[in-house]
Each structure stands twice: as C-alpha cells, then as structure tokens.
Coordinates of C-alpha atoms in Angstrom, one line a residue:
Chain A
M196 CA -0.1 0.6 -0.4
K197 CA 3.1 1.9 1.1
L198 CA 5.0 1.1 -2.4
R199 CA 1.9 1.9 -4.0
N200 CA 1.2 5.4 -2.8
Y201 CA 4.9 6.2 -3.7
H202 CA 4.2 5.6 -7.2
W203 CA 1.3 7.7 -7.2
K204 CA 2.8 10.5 -5.8
E205 CA 6.1 10.2 -8.0
N206 CA 3.5 10.0 -10.8
V207 CA 3.1 13.1 -10.9
T208 CA 6.0 14.8 -9.4
G209 CA 7.3 14.6 -13.3
Y210 CA 4.0 15.3 -14.4
L211 CA 3.9 18.5 -12.8
F212 CA 7.7 18.9 -13.6
I213 CA 6.8 18.7 -17.6
L214 CA 3.3 20.3 -16.9
P215 CA 4.9 24.2 -18.3
Q216 CA 6.6 22.8 -21.4
F217 CA 4.0 20.4 -22.0
L218 CA 1.9 23.2 -22.3
M219 CA 3.9 24.7 -24.9
F220 CA 3.6 22.3 -27.1
L221 CA 0.8 21.7 -26.9
I222 CA -0.6 25.3 -27.8
F223 CA 2.4 26.4 -30.7
I224 CA 3.3 22.8 -31.5
V225 CA 0.6 20.5 -31.6
Y226 CA -2.4 23.3 -32.3
P227 CA -0.9 24.7 -34.5
I228 CA -0.1 21.6 -36.7
I229 CA -4.0 20.8 -36.4
E230 CA -5.6 23.8 -37.1
G231 CA -3.0 24.3 -40.2
I232 CA -4.2 21.0 -41.7
R233 CA -7.6 22.1 -40.9
L234 CA -7.0 25.4 -42.3
S235 CA -6.0 24.2 -45.4
L236 CA -9.5 22.9 -46.9
Y237 CA -10.9 26.1 -46.2
K238 CA -11.7 29.3 -48.1
V239 CA -10.9 31.9 -45.8
Q240 CA -11.8 35.2 -46.1
F241 CA -12.0 37.7 -43.2
N242 CA -13.8 35.9 -39.7
Q243 CA -16.2 33.6 -42.3
E244 CA -14.5 30.0 -43.5
T245 CA -16.2 28.2 -46.3
F246 CA -15.2 23.9 -46.3
V247 CA -14.1 23.5 -49.7
G248 CA -12.3 20.3 -50.1
F249 CA -9.0 20.1 -51.7
D250 CA -9.8 23.0 -54.2
N251 CA -6.5 24.6 -52.0
Y252 CA -4.2 22.5 -53.3
V253 CA -5.8 22.2 -56.7
T254 CA -4.7 26.1 -56.9
L255 CA -1.1 25.2 -56.1
F256 CA -1.0 22.1 -58.5
H257 CA -2.4 25.0 -61.7
D258 CA 0.0 27.6 -60.6
P259 CA 3.6 27.4 -62.2
V260 CA 5.0 29.7 -59.9
F261 CA 4.8 26.9 -56.7
F262 CA 6.3 24.8 -59.3
K263 CA 8.6 27.2 -59.8
S264 CA 8.9 27.3 -55.7
I265 CA 9.4 23.7 -55.4
Y266 CA 12.2 23.7 -57.8
N267 CA 13.6 26.6 -56.3
T268 CA 13.7 24.9 -52.7
V269 CA 15.2 21.0 -54.3
I270 CA 18.2 23.2 -55.6
F271 CA 18.9 25.6 -53.2
V272 CA 19.1 21.6 -50.8
V273 CA 21.0 19.7 -52.5
F274 CA 23.4 22.1 -53.8
I275 CA 23.9 24.0 -50.6
V276 CA 23.7 20.6 -48.3
L277 CA 26.2 19.2 -50.5
L278 CA 28.3 21.9 -50.6
T279 CA 28.3 22.5 -46.8
V280 CA 29.3 18.5 -45.3
G281 CA 31.7 18.9 -48.6
F282 CA 34.2 22.3 -47.5
S283 CA 33.0 21.8 -43.6
I284 CA 34.6 18.0 -44.1
F285 CA 37.3 19.4 -46.0
V286 CA 38.0 22.3 -43.2
A287 CA 37.6 20.3 -39.8
S288 CA 39.7 16.5 -41.8
S289 CA 42.9 19.5 -41.9
V290 CA 42.3 21.3 -38.8
F291 CA 41.4 19.1 -36.3
D292 CA 44.8 17.4 -34.6
K293 CA 46.5 20.7 -35.2
N294 CA 47.3 23.0 -31.6
A295 CA 45.0 24.4 -29.8
K296 CA 44.8 28.3 -30.8
Y297 CA 44.9 27.5 -34.8
V298 CA 41.4 25.3 -34.4
S299 CA 39.7 28.6 -32.9
F300 CA 40.7 31.0 -35.3
I301 CA 39.5 28.9 -37.9
R302 CA 36.4 27.7 -36.0
G303 CA 35.9 31.9 -35.2
S304 CA 36.4 32.8 -38.4
Y305 CA 33.8 31.2 -39.8
Y306 CA 31.6 30.7 -37.3
I307 CA 31.5 34.8 -37.0
P308 CA 28.9 34.7 -40.2
V309 CA 26.5 32.7 -38.7
M310 CA 26.5 34.2 -35.7
V311 CA 26.2 38.3 -37.5
S312 CA 23.1 36.6 -38.9
M313 CA 21.6 35.5 -41.9
V314 CA 19.8 39.4 -42.0
V315 CA 23.3 41.3 -42.1
M316 CA 25.1 39.1 -44.1
S317 CA 22.2 39.7 -46.5
M318 CA 22.6 43.1 -46.9
V319 CA 26.2 43.5 -46.9
W320 CA 26.1 40.9 -49.6
G321 CA 23.4 42.7 -51.3
F322 CA 25.7 46.0 -51.0
L323 CA 28.7 44.0 -53.1
L324 CA 26.1 43.2 -55.7
N325 CA 24.6 46.3 -56.0
P326 CA 25.0 47.1 -59.8
A327 CA 25.3 50.2 -59.5
N328 CA 28.1 50.6 -56.9
G329 CA 28.4 47.4 -55.9
L330 CA 32.4 46.0 -55.3
I331 CA 31.1 42.8 -57.0
S332 CA 30.1 44.4 -59.7
Y333 CA 32.6 46.7 -59.9
A334 CA 34.9 44.3 -60.2
A335 CA 33.1 42.1 -63.2
R336 CA 33.5 45.1 -65.0
E337 CA 36.4 46.0 -64.8
M338 CA 37.3 42.8 -65.9
D339 CA 34.5 42.5 -68.8
F340 CA 32.5 40.2 -67.0
S341 CA 29.1 40.0 -69.3
I342 CA 27.2 40.1 -67.2
V343 CA 26.9 43.1 -64.2
N344 CA 24.0 42.0 -62.4
L345 CA 24.2 39.3 -60.4
L346 CA 21.1 38.4 -59.1
G347 CA 19.2 40.5 -61.7
N348 CA 19.9 37.6 -64.0
K349 CA 17.8 34.3 -64.0
H350 CA 20.8 32.3 -64.7
T351 CA 23.5 33.8 -61.8
V352 CA 21.2 34.1 -59.5
L353 CA 20.1 31.2 -57.9
P354 CA 24.2 29.6 -57.6
V355 CA 24.6 33.7 -56.3
I356 CA 22.4 32.4 -53.6
I357 CA 23.3 29.1 -53.3
F358 CA 26.8 30.6 -52.2
V359 CA 25.8 33.5 -50.4
T360 CA 23.5 31.5 -48.3
F361 CA 26.6 28.2 -48.1
A362 CA 29.0 30.8 -46.7
T363 CA 27.4 32.8 -44.3
N364 CA 26.3 29.0 -42.6
V365 CA 29.2 27.0 -43.2
G366 CA 30.5 27.5 -40.0
Q367 CA 28.1 25.1 -37.8
A368 CA 28.9 21.8 -39.6
I369 CA 32.8 22.9 -39.3
I370 CA 32.7 23.2 -35.3
L371 CA 30.3 20.0 -35.0
Y372 CA 32.9 18.4 -37.4
I373 CA 35.5 19.3 -34.8
A374 CA 34.3 18.7 -32.5
A375 CA 33.4 14.8 -33.5
M376 CA 36.7 14.2 -34.9
I377 CA 39.0 15.4 -31.8
G378 CA 36.7 12.5 -30.1
V379 CA 37.6 10.0 -32.7
P380 CA 40.5 7.3 -30.5
K381 CA 44.3 8.4 -31.4
D382 CA 44.9 5.1 -31.7
L383 CA 43.1 4.1 -35.0
F384 CA 45.7 7.0 -36.7
E385 CA 48.8 5.8 -35.4
A386 CA 48.1 2.2 -36.2
A387 CA 47.1 3.2 -39.9
E388 CA 50.5 5.2 -39.3
V389 CA 52.6 2.6 -39.1
D390 CA 50.6 1.2 -41.6
G391 CA 52.3 4.3 -43.9
A392 CA 49.1 5.1 -45.0
S393 CA 48.4 8.3 -46.0
R394 CA 46.8 11.8 -44.7
V395 CA 44.5 11.5 -47.4
R396 CA 44.0 7.4 -47.5
I397 CA 43.6 7.8 -43.3
I398 CA 40.8 10.8 -43.6
F399 CA 38.6 8.4 -46.0
Q400 CA 39.5 5.4 -44.3
I401 CA 39.0 5.8 -40.7
L402 CA 38.1 9.9 -40.5
I403 CA 34.9 9.8 -42.5
P404 CA 33.1 6.5 -41.6
L405 CA 33.7 7.5 -38.4
V406 CA 32.2 10.6 -37.8
K407 CA 29.7 9.0 -39.4
P408 CA 26.6 9.8 -37.0
T409 CA 27.8 13.9 -37.1
T410 CA 27.1 13.7 -40.7
I411 CA 23.4 12.2 -40.6
Y412 CA 22.6 14.9 -38.7
I413 CA 23.9 17.9 -40.3
T414 CA 23.4 16.7 -43.2
I415 CA 18.9 16.9 -41.7
I416 CA 20.2 20.1 -39.5
N417 CA 21.0 21.5 -42.7
I418 CA 18.0 20.6 -45.2
I419 CA 15.1 21.9 -43.1
A420 CA 17.2 24.8 -42.8
V421 CA 17.4 25.8 -46.0
L422 CA 13.7 24.2 -46.7
K423 CA 12.7 27.3 -45.1
I424 CA 14.9 29.9 -46.6
F425 CA 13.3 32.7 -46.0
V426 CA 15.8 35.5 -44.9
V427 CA 18.1 36.0 -48.2
I428 CA 15.1 35.8 -51.0
Q429 CA 13.1 39.0 -48.7
L430 CA 15.7 41.3 -47.9
L431 CA 18.0 39.9 -51.9
T432 CA 15.9 39.4 -54.9
G433 CA 12.3 39.5 -53.7
G434 CA 11.6 36.4 -55.2
G435 CA 12.9 38.0 -58.5
P436 CA 14.1 38.5 -61.1
N437 CA 10.4 37.3 -62.9
N438 CA 9.8 34.4 -59.7
A439 CA 13.2 32.8 -60.5
S440 CA 14.7 32.0 -57.5
V441 CA 11.0 32.4 -55.1
T442 CA 11.2 29.6 -53.1
M443 CA 8.2 27.7 -51.2
M444 CA 8.8 29.4 -47.9
Y445 CA 8.4 32.8 -49.9
Y446 CA 5.5 31.4 -51.9
L447 CA 4.0 30.5 -48.5
Y448 CA 5.2 33.8 -46.2
N449 CA 3.6 36.4 -50.1
N450 CA 0.2 34.0 -49.9
A451 CA -0.5 34.5 -46.1
F452 CA 0.5 38.4 -45.9
K453 CA 0.4 40.2 -48.4
Y454 CA -2.1 38.4 -51.0
N455 CA -4.5 37.5 -48.1
Q456 CA -4.6 33.7 -49.1
L457 CA -4.1 31.8 -45.8
G458 CA -6.4 29.0 -46.6
V459 CA -3.7 28.5 -50.1
A460 CA -0.7 29.5 -47.7
S461 CA -2.1 26.6 -45.0
A462 CA -2.2 23.9 -47.6
V463 CA 1.7 25.4 -48.6
G464 CA 2.5 25.3 -44.6
V465 CA 1.5 21.5 -44.9
I466 CA 3.3 20.1 -47.9
M467 CA 6.6 21.7 -46.5
F468 CA 5.2 20.0 -42.7
L469 CA 5.1 16.4 -44.2
I470 CA 8.1 17.0 -45.9
T471 CA 10.5 17.6 -42.4
M472 CA 8.8 14.8 -41.0
L473 CA 9.5 12.3 -44.1
L474 CA 13.4 13.6 -43.9
S475 CA 13.7 13.6 -40.1
I476 CA 12.6 10.0 -39.4
P477 CA 16.0 8.8 -40.3
Q478 CA 17.6 11.3 -37.5
L479 CA 15.1 10.4 -35.3
R480 CA 15.5 6.2 -35.9
A481 CA 19.2 7.3 -35.3
M482 CA 18.4 9.3 -31.9
F483 CA 16.3 6.5 -30.8
K484 CA 18.7 3.1 -31.1
E485 CA 21.5 5.3 -29.6
K486 CA 19.2 5.6 -26.0
Chain B
M101 CA 48.9 12.9 -33.0
L102 CA 49.3 12.3 -37.1
Q103 CA 53.1 13.6 -36.5
T104 CA 54.7 10.5 -34.5
K105 CA 57.3 11.7 -31.8
E106 CA 60.2 10.5 -34.4
K107 CA 59.4 12.2 -37.3
K108 CA 58.0 14.0 -39.3
K109 CA 58.3 16.1 -42.6
R110 CA 53.7 17.5 -42.9
E111 CA 52.3 15.8 -45.5
K112 CA 52.0 18.1 -48.8
Y113 CA 48.0 17.6 -48.8
D114 CA 48.4 18.9 -45.7
V115 CA 49.9 22.1 -45.9
V116 CA 48.2 23.1 -49.1
S117 CA 44.5 22.4 -47.7
N118 CA 45.9 24.6 -44.3
I119 CA 46.7 26.5 -46.7
I120 CA 44.0 26.6 -48.5
I121 CA 41.3 27.1 -45.9
I122 CA 43.0 30.1 -44.0
V123 CA 42.9 32.2 -47.8
F124 CA 39.0 30.5 -47.6
A125 CA 38.7 32.0 -43.7
L126 CA 40.6 35.2 -44.2
L127 CA 38.0 35.6 -47.4
N128 CA 35.4 34.5 -45.9
L129 CA 35.3 37.7 -43.3
F130 CA 35.9 39.7 -46.1
P131 CA 31.7 41.2 -46.5
L132 CA 32.4 41.4 -42.2
Y133 CA 35.1 44.0 -43.3
W134 CA 34.1 45.9 -45.9
L135 CA 30.8 46.6 -43.6
F136 CA 32.2 48.1 -41.0
T137 CA 35.2 49.7 -43.4
S138 CA 31.9 51.6 -45.7
S139 CA 29.4 52.7 -42.5
L140 CA 32.4 55.0 -41.3
K141 CA 32.3 56.0 -45.2
N142 CA 31.0 59.0 -46.2
S143 CA 28.4 59.1 -48.6
S144 CA 30.0 60.0 -52.0
D145 CA 33.4 57.8 -51.2
V146 CA 31.0 54.6 -50.1
I147 CA 30.3 54.0 -53.9
K148 CA 33.2 55.3 -55.2
M149 CA 34.9 53.3 -57.9
P150 CA 37.6 52.2 -57.6
P151 CA 36.9 52.3 -53.9
D152 CA 39.2 52.8 -51.1
W153 CA 39.9 49.6 -49.3
W154 CA 40.6 51.9 -46.0
P155 CA 38.3 54.7 -45.5
K156 CA 40.2 58.1 -45.8
T157 CA 38.1 59.7 -44.0
F158 CA 36.2 58.4 -40.3
S159 CA 32.8 60.0 -40.0
F160 CA 30.2 58.8 -37.5
S161 CA 27.5 60.5 -38.7
N162 CA 26.1 57.3 -40.6
Y163 CA 25.2 55.7 -37.1
V164 CA 23.8 59.4 -35.7
D165 CA 21.9 59.3 -38.2
V166 CA 20.9 55.3 -37.8
F167 CA 19.8 56.3 -34.2
N168 CA 18.3 59.7 -35.2
N169 CA 16.4 58.8 -37.9
Q170 CA 15.1 55.5 -36.7
P171 CA 14.2 54.1 -33.5
A172 CA 17.1 52.3 -33.2
L173 CA 17.3 52.2 -30.0
R174 CA 14.6 50.9 -28.9
W175 CA 14.7 48.2 -31.4
T176 CA 17.6 47.1 -29.8
L177 CA 16.1 47.5 -26.5
N178 CA 13.5 45.7 -27.9
S179 CA 15.3 42.5 -29.0
L180 CA 17.0 42.0 -26.2
F181 CA 13.5 41.9 -24.0
V182 CA 12.3 39.3 -27.0
A183 CA 15.3 37.0 -26.9
G184 CA 16.1 37.7 -22.7
V185 CA 12.1 36.8 -21.7
S186 CA 12.0 33.5 -23.8
T187 CA 15.3 32.6 -23.0
I188 CA 14.8 32.7 -19.4
L189 CA 11.2 30.9 -20.0
V190 CA 13.3 27.9 -22.2
V191 CA 15.3 27.7 -19.7
I192 CA 12.8 27.0 -17.0
A193 CA 10.4 24.8 -18.9
S194 CA 13.4 23.0 -20.5
S195 CA 15.1 22.5 -17.4
M196 CA 12.1 21.2 -15.2
A197 CA 11.3 19.0 -18.4
A198 CA 14.7 17.5 -18.7
Y199 CA 14.4 16.6 -14.8
A200 CA 12.0 14.8 -14.7
F201 CA 13.0 12.7 -17.8
S202 CA 16.2 12.2 -17.1
K203 CA 15.8 11.6 -13.1
L204 CA 11.7 10.8 -12.5
N205 CA 9.7 7.9 -13.5
F206 CA 6.1 8.5 -14.3
F207 CA 4.5 7.4 -16.3
G208 CA 4.1 7.5 -19.9
K209 CA 7.2 9.0 -19.8
N210 CA 9.5 7.2 -23.1
M211 CA 6.2 8.1 -25.7
L212 CA 6.5 11.7 -23.8
F213 CA 10.1 12.4 -24.3
V214 CA 9.9 10.5 -27.9
V215 CA 6.8 13.2 -29.1
F216 CA 8.8 16.3 -27.8
I217 CA 11.7 15.2 -29.6
S218 CA 9.9 14.5 -32.7
S219 CA 8.3 18.1 -32.5
L220 CA 12.6 19.1 -32.9
M221 CA 12.3 19.3 -36.7
V222 CA 9.7 20.9 -37.7
P223 CA 10.3 24.8 -38.0
K224 CA 7.3 27.2 -36.5
E225 CA 7.8 28.8 -40.6
V226 CA 5.8 26.4 -41.8
M227 CA 3.0 27.0 -39.5
I228 CA 2.6 30.6 -39.0
V229 CA -0.5 30.4 -40.6
P230 CA -2.0 29.1 -38.2
L231 CA 0.4 30.3 -35.3
F232 CA -0.4 34.0 -36.2
R233 CA -4.2 32.7 -35.7
I234 CA -3.5 32.1 -32.3
T235 CA -1.8 34.9 -31.7
Q236 CA -4.4 36.9 -32.3
D237 CA -6.5 35.3 -31.0
L238 CA -4.9 36.0 -27.4
G239 CA -4.2 39.8 -28.6
M240 CA -0.8 39.3 -28.8
V241 CA 0.3 40.3 -32.0
N242 CA 1.5 43.7 -32.4
S243 CA 3.2 43.1 -29.3
L244 CA 6.7 41.9 -27.9
W245 CA 4.9 39.2 -25.9
G246 CA 3.9 37.0 -29.3
M247 CA 7.5 37.1 -30.5
I248 CA 8.3 35.5 -27.2
W249 CA 5.8 32.8 -26.4
P250 CA 6.1 30.8 -29.2
N251 CA 9.8 29.9 -28.8
V252 CA 9.1 28.6 -25.7
A253 CA 7.9 25.9 -27.7
T254 CA 10.9 24.6 -28.4
A255 CA 12.0 21.5 -27.6
F256 CA 15.9 22.3 -28.5
G257 CA 16.7 22.7 -24.3
V258 CA 14.8 19.3 -23.0
F259 CA 16.8 17.3 -25.4
L260 CA 20.1 19.1 -24.3
L261 CA 19.6 19.7 -20.8
K262 CA 18.6 15.5 -20.3
G263 CA 22.5 15.0 -21.3
F264 CA 23.4 17.2 -18.8
F265 CA 21.0 15.6 -16.4
D266 CA 22.2 11.8 -17.6
S267 CA 25.7 12.6 -16.7
V268 CA 24.5 13.1 -12.6
P269 CA 24.8 10.5 -11.0
D270 CA 21.2 9.2 -9.2
A271 CA 22.9 8.6 -5.9
L272 CA 23.5 12.4 -5.5
R273 CA 19.3 13.0 -5.6
E274 CA 18.9 9.8 -3.4
A275 CA 21.0 11.6 -0.6
A276 CA 19.2 14.7 -0.8
R277 CA 16.2 13.5 -1.3
I278 CA 17.2 10.8 2.2
D279 CA 17.6 13.9 4.1
G280 CA 14.7 15.5 3.9
A281 CA 14.9 17.5 1.0
G282 CA 11.3 17.9 -1.4
E283 CA 11.4 17.3 -5.1
M284 CA 11.3 21.0 -6.0
R285 CA 14.8 21.4 -3.4
T286 CA 16.9 18.6 -4.8
F287 CA 16.0 20.2 -8.2
L288 CA 16.6 23.3 -8.0
Q289 CA 19.8 23.3 -4.9
I290 CA 21.4 19.9 -5.6
L291 CA 20.8 19.3 -9.2
L292 CA 20.5 22.7 -10.7
P293 CA 24.2 24.0 -9.4
I294 CA 26.0 20.8 -11.5
V295 CA 24.6 20.8 -14.6
K296 CA 25.5 24.8 -15.2
P297 CA 27.2 24.8 -18.2
G298 CA 24.5 23.2 -20.4
I299 CA 22.4 25.8 -18.5
G300 CA 24.8 28.0 -19.8
A301 CA 25.4 26.8 -23.1
L302 CA 21.7 26.4 -23.7
F303 CA 21.1 30.3 -22.7
I304 CA 23.4 31.6 -25.1
L305 CA 22.6 29.2 -28.5
N306 CA 18.7 30.7 -27.6
F307 CA 19.5 33.9 -27.1
V308 CA 21.5 34.2 -30.1
Q309 CA 19.0 32.2 -31.7
V310 CA 15.9 34.2 -30.9
W311 CA 18.3 37.4 -32.1
N312 CA 19.0 36.6 -34.9
D313 CA 15.4 34.5 -35.5
Y314 CA 13.6 37.0 -39.2
L315 CA 9.9 36.0 -40.7
W316 CA 7.9 35.4 -36.7
Q317 CA 9.5 38.6 -35.8
L318 CA 8.3 40.2 -39.2
V319 CA 5.1 38.9 -39.2
I320 CA 4.4 40.4 -35.6
G321 CA 5.8 43.5 -34.6
Q322 CA 4.0 46.1 -37.6
D323 CA 4.5 49.3 -35.9
K324 CA 7.7 50.7 -36.2
N325 CA 8.2 51.1 -32.4
V326 CA 7.7 47.2 -32.0
K327 CA 10.0 46.1 -34.1
T328 CA 12.8 44.1 -33.2
L329 CA 16.2 45.4 -33.8
M330 CA 16.9 42.3 -37.5
V331 CA 13.3 43.3 -38.9
G332 CA 13.9 47.1 -38.0
I333 CA 17.8 47.4 -39.7
A334 CA 16.3 44.9 -42.6
T335 CA 13.7 47.8 -43.0
L336 CA 17.0 50.3 -44.8
M337 CA 17.5 48.3 -47.3
Q338 CA 14.1 48.9 -48.9
D339 CA 14.7 52.7 -47.2
L340 CA 14.1 55.5 -49.6
N341 CA 18.1 56.6 -48.5
P342 CA 19.7 55.0 -51.4
N343 CA 23.2 56.4 -48.9
F344 CA 24.7 52.6 -48.4
A345 CA 26.9 53.7 -45.6
Y346 CA 23.9 54.3 -43.6
K347 CA 22.7 51.3 -44.3
M348 CA 25.6 49.6 -43.4
A349 CA 26.0 51.7 -40.2
G350 CA 22.7 50.1 -39.4
A351 CA 23.9 46.8 -39.7
T352 CA 26.3 46.9 -38.1
V353 CA 24.6 47.9 -34.8
A354 CA 22.5 45.1 -35.8
A355 CA 25.7 42.7 -35.4
V356 CA 27.9 44.2 -32.8
P357 CA 25.5 42.5 -29.6
M358 CA 26.2 38.9 -31.8
L359 CA 29.6 39.4 -32.0
L360 CA 30.7 40.3 -28.5
I361 CA 28.6 37.8 -27.3
F362 CA 31.1 35.0 -29.2
L363 CA 33.6 36.7 -28.4
L364 CA 33.5 36.5 -25.6
F365 CA 31.3 32.9 -25.2
Q366 CA 33.4 31.5 -27.7
R367 CA 34.3 27.9 -25.0
Y368 CA 29.4 27.6 -25.0
F369 CA 29.1 27.4 -28.0
T370 CA 31.6 24.8 -29.0
R371 CA 29.5 23.4 -26.1
G372 CA 26.8 23.9 -26.4
I373 CA 26.8 22.5 -30.0
A374 CA 28.3 19.7 -30.2
G375 CA 26.6 18.6 -26.8
G376 CA 23.4 19.5 -28.9
A377 CA 24.3 17.0 -31.7
V378 CA 25.1 13.7 -31.0
K379 CA 27.2 12.7 -28.1
E380 CA 30.2 10.2 -27.5

C-alpha cells in the first residue's frame, strides 16, 4: 500500500515538472499543426471560412510559380547541403589535429557570419552585389564580364544565392565536425600511420566513416534549415527576377501576408510539414537507437 | 597525433589544404570587413569606384543618423527583451522537463519524450498561418509577448539538458531525498547547480537564436516601435535613403552585439552546439 502510494506521488511529481513545457508544446506546436491542416481545406475570407475540400491543393498544383518554388527549393537544398557537408569535412579534417589556438581561429572565422545573422550578411552581400555601386559588380565590369547584375539575371541568381547561403552558414557544420573528429580515438590513426597510410587515406578510410552520425545530423538539420530559406530571398531578390528565385517559404509568406490567401498558404505549410517529417525519420531513428 | 615522435615532415596535402582553408577563412571575413569600413565612409566615398580599401576619413555620422532617423535604440531594447525573456522561459520550462525525463519515473515517460523530440524537426515557420491566428486570438499580434511565447515551445533545451542531467549520478539525488529535501528543493539546490554548464550553453544558444530570428518577428511586430533590431534594420535595405554607408551602419549596429557575445562566450558555443548534436 505504501509502495503504491509512493508511485502515485512520483507520477504526479513527474507530470508537474513537465507541465509547463507540455502546455507550450500543445498550444504552439500541436494545435497549430492540426489547425493548419484544417485551414488548408477551407477558403478563408476575413472572418468567414468556407469548406472547399482539396481545392487549395488543386489551385497550388495549377500554379506554375508554386512549381518554380518547389524546383528552386530542391535545387537550394541539394547544392547547399552538398557544399556544406563537403567543405566542412575538408576544413575539419585538415584542422582538427592542429594546435588549439589555430583550431579556434578557424572555427571563429567561419562561425562569425553565422552569429552575425543572415539578415546582416544579406545586407552586406546586397551592397557588394549592387549593380550600380557594389564591389563585385565593379570587379565584373573591370574584368569585362558579360553579366554585371548577378542578382538580376535568371541564370546567375540561383548560384549566387546558393553561394551566399553556404558561405554564411557553413561555420556551424565546421564546429560540429571538428568536435566529432577530436573525439575519435587517437590510436586508430597511429596504427594506420605505422602501416604507412597517407593522410588522405586516413581521412577517407578512418575519419569520414567514424563521424557518420555527425554527417547524418548535419545533413538533416541543414536540409530543414534550407527548406525554410526566406531571409536571403526577401532581402536580396524579392523572389525575382520574374520569380526566378522564389522559394516555398517565400511563396507561403506572400500568399499569407500579401495576397491574404490563408487557405492556400496553409496548404503550402502542410506540404512543407509533411516533407520535414519524412526527412527527419532517419535522424529520429538514429537518436532512439542510441538510447 | 598524425605526427609520431620520431618524425616528421608534414605531408604535402596537409600543408596545401590548410593554406586553402586560411585563404577561404579570410575571404569569408571580407564581407564583414567591408561592412565595418563602409559604415565609416561618407555617402560619396562609399560608392566611389575604384573603391577606397580603407576609409580616407572616418565619419560616424551614419551611426548618428541611424539612431536619429530610426528608433534603433528602441529596436535594440525590444530585441534584448524578446531574446532575454524567451530564453529565461525556455531555461525554466526545459530544465524542469529535462530533470523529469532524466531522473523521475512516471507513466508514459518514454513515449512523451519521443513526442517532444519529434517536434524538434518541425520549424515553426511552416505553421506560420495558424500560429499567427492563435497569436491574434490571444491578442498578442503587434506585441513583444507575441514574439516570445511561441519560442518557449521548442524542445531543443529539453534534449540538450537531459544529456547533462543523465551524467549526474542518481545517488546524489537519492542522498538529498533521504536528507528530507523535497523534489523541488532537490532539483533547485542540488541538481541545477551541477548542470550549470548546460544551462549556460542553452542560454547563449537560445538567446542568439531568438535574437537572429526574423520571419516570426517580422510578422508580429507591425508598428515601427514594436519591431526588433533585425526586422527594423532590414527595413533600411528598402529605405528611400540611397546612402549605402547609412545602411551598412545600421547593419553594423545589428551585428555588433552578437559579435561581442561570441567573442566573450566562445567556449559555450562549441560545447553547446556539439553537445546538442550527437554525443559520444
């Protein structure tokens, strides 16, 4: 009897401790998801909601701009994630075994743009790329480059945004990889060195396989971060020229807060939600295996 | 490692790759150099071509303009308030939950933890329409509190701190309980001080994350006076004033606080970011 009483008490204590977090979770995560799915099936005008079934989704799939936004988002995700993972492995594997001062200098120089934020970095890049008086446009003119306005050309706008986003955010992946590589037991390298393996071979055959959990983690968080790419689009191109750089998040934002198409915007949100859920399954599975 | 005692000449690959990395690191910092120096030029020097690589004369008038023409001080205080209060609430809610998930036994504990962690992957921006309507119903659109509350829902802190609580031996908590300390006292006076490094990492990471958050604050802060620094400064980009030095001064104002935080607390970042990822 005493025992059961104790259990009952411990249960209540446990629930009380998670209560604040749980309430926030219900109000600001669970409820919005349910409400978002519901709204995506309605036409919303001011305070009036009319059930329209899947009409909003049908509208979306008849809009070429929506397809363009999916296409661009996929391009961004693929290229930015590949660049980020590749470059940060390159940096971390070259740096992690050097002295601590050097490591923290490299870590710092790549991480500072992350700290300073996408907003500030977008503003600087906007200035550098400004066709009238930006440094990069000036250099392009001096070198007789045929395209001076890199953001105003539909062929160059995507590569430029990919580069800016990659350069601004790669620092986080570098920090993660350096930490993971410092954690790899040193005797593994020593054994390989005794066997006469070159550094490149050690990196490819020992280091990269051993930091695979980090690679999975970095890949997933970066996919999800790029999926919602917004700031750089709003501040650098406004989705232009002629929707050439529109992304799903920018499309969602415009529908919701410019064109007042809340139902359509919710449908985009639901599609993005499903994509993130699907993409995060491997990460979640890995985390629970660890437990 | 990689250099055993007897030898040895650095491999060629090692030398070349590190040179490339240093060059890229400096190139990566160049935009920030350009930001700072441009903000100190006057309106004609800043667009001069070929450019001055170092300002000929230093002028702080752009900064004066930013603070005079825009409520930049107010924006800074708003950002401090939003990031500070969000973070305090996050630390309270997630340290309590992390403690419960790590040290207490209750029915459904594992299942609830799985549900929490799954939500980590859903960015709040995806649900921005319903989130906006909820905030509207709560009467918090155009208020700093509307920017704060949705941030508190993130499960990142629970995930990060549970790792720290897990590494504290259970015996410690049991000893405190035997001495007659209640659960809340055990938590506040015994366990919490031990996981202080974790709290520090969470505090800084979350503060920076909210400070640099953009879309949600853009949507909620509609009047000029309830904008946060990031959102307010971004409006300078569309400002009619064509003076780029002025825009760069604004961007510098937005950048400096985070730069300082980074330089002061670098080790917390490394620990927090790496701790939140894959452990061991």
